[in-house]
């Protein structure tokens, strides 16, 4: 049903008295009704009106109602049609139902019976549209294992998930790319009171700015170029369930106040609609960005950041729980369908992998492990079976794992401030200039890092002047 104050009905009947009485009664019941005397008038009206239901007399001048019904199945396939007839019989009923009618009523029919048929047709249409949209957009609900790893960091994360899962508060999951933030969201959802309700994922970075509003809130037919049909949005589809907003830090600034509105009030409108709808959705969001920095830079609204940040969880980087490496490798092998025990990783190979920094985290590990299973020729995976970039950063050039490299060599001429500056700049270089990741690795806030960089830039300018 569209965002109007009442459902819209198109009534097609050539008997003026019946047409006038039914139209008046339906209007009194809160159903906006357009009355037509024949198929030609109905065709013209349907170019401008998008009804929720069509009520059609079987006997019409020119084109019979049952023939017009078949035409409507081609021109308005989503609109349910209720047939009216003064001479009902089994053959006629069967014919109308085969042609796509949702009901056949005998005239004179009570207005209560007609209203019931109309309301039921509208509800069935909404249910069908919602089911089709869920099928199109819902993520597969295949069973997922608990988060892999028995390290202290993963054990702590699991305890936090158990604590927050029963809450209805918004949850923000932070962490680098590839750390498994969506798996954490799914683990929370599976343990929540909404576990049997819809779970919908939308990647805020993967949808264009112009389409994101339609994806989230839906749209009406004709709301914009290409909107040929009404479409339910993710907030409607996920009603009663959970909406996972992945990469929320990349949401366009223009969309953020609209999201904030629905999070604050639970109300929204479809694009091109005028009626306010209500959303009962639990929000889980994820980002690999520092939202405090994004707020400082004017790329993210502070009020929205606080709204989605009621509970914060951090997905640890793989290098911070590298003791889970062998468990993760075993999981990737099982998930890839690799026969258990067919190939094993040599101890030297595991040593190389432990020293490597894994900037792509578990996502990168999955690719490396799958590659090794495919390309290795023997039943043991050797260091040479790893990609060159993993070997070069994980070995000392002699095929064995290296000790962690020292970032600085002792120099009696360097002050503590000089050492700090060198270390920070080296970390920035290692993180390819990403200040958020560098600050996280250094154990300082992004604001602290920016303040130091700005101070050094000012010092450099003073020396040049």
mmCIF file of C-alpha atoms in Angstrom, residues 408-422:
data_model
loop_
_atom_site.group_PDB
_atom_site.id
_atom_site.type_symbol
_atom_site.label_atom_id
_atom_site.label_comp_id
_atom_site.label_asym_id
_atom_site.label_seq_id
_atom_site.Cartn_x
_atom_site.Cartn_y
_atom_site.Cartn_z
ATOM 1 C CA UNK A 408 65.753 2.415 15.626
ATOM 2 C CA UNK A 409 69.472 2.026 16.128
ATOM 3 C CA UNK A 410 71.007 3.590 19.221
ATOM 4 C CA UNK A 411 72.415 7.026 18.505
ATOM 5 C CA UNK A 412 73.838 9.154 21.315
ATOM 6 C CA UNK A 413 73.118 12.317 19.313
ATOM 7 C CA UNK A 414 69.349 11.708 19.262
ATOM 8 C CA UNK A 415 67.088 13.200 21.912
ATOM 9 C CA UNK A 416 63.990 11.423 23.238
ATOM 10 C CA UNK A 417 61.862 13.827 21.193
ATOM 11 C CA UNK A 418 63.840 12.903 18.071
ATOM 12 C CA UNK A 419 63.308 9.204 18.732
ATOM 13 C CA UNK A 420 59.582 9.751 19.236
ATOM 14 C CA UNK A 421 59.359 11.683 15.980
ATOM 15 C CA UNK A 422 61.271 9.008 14.059
#
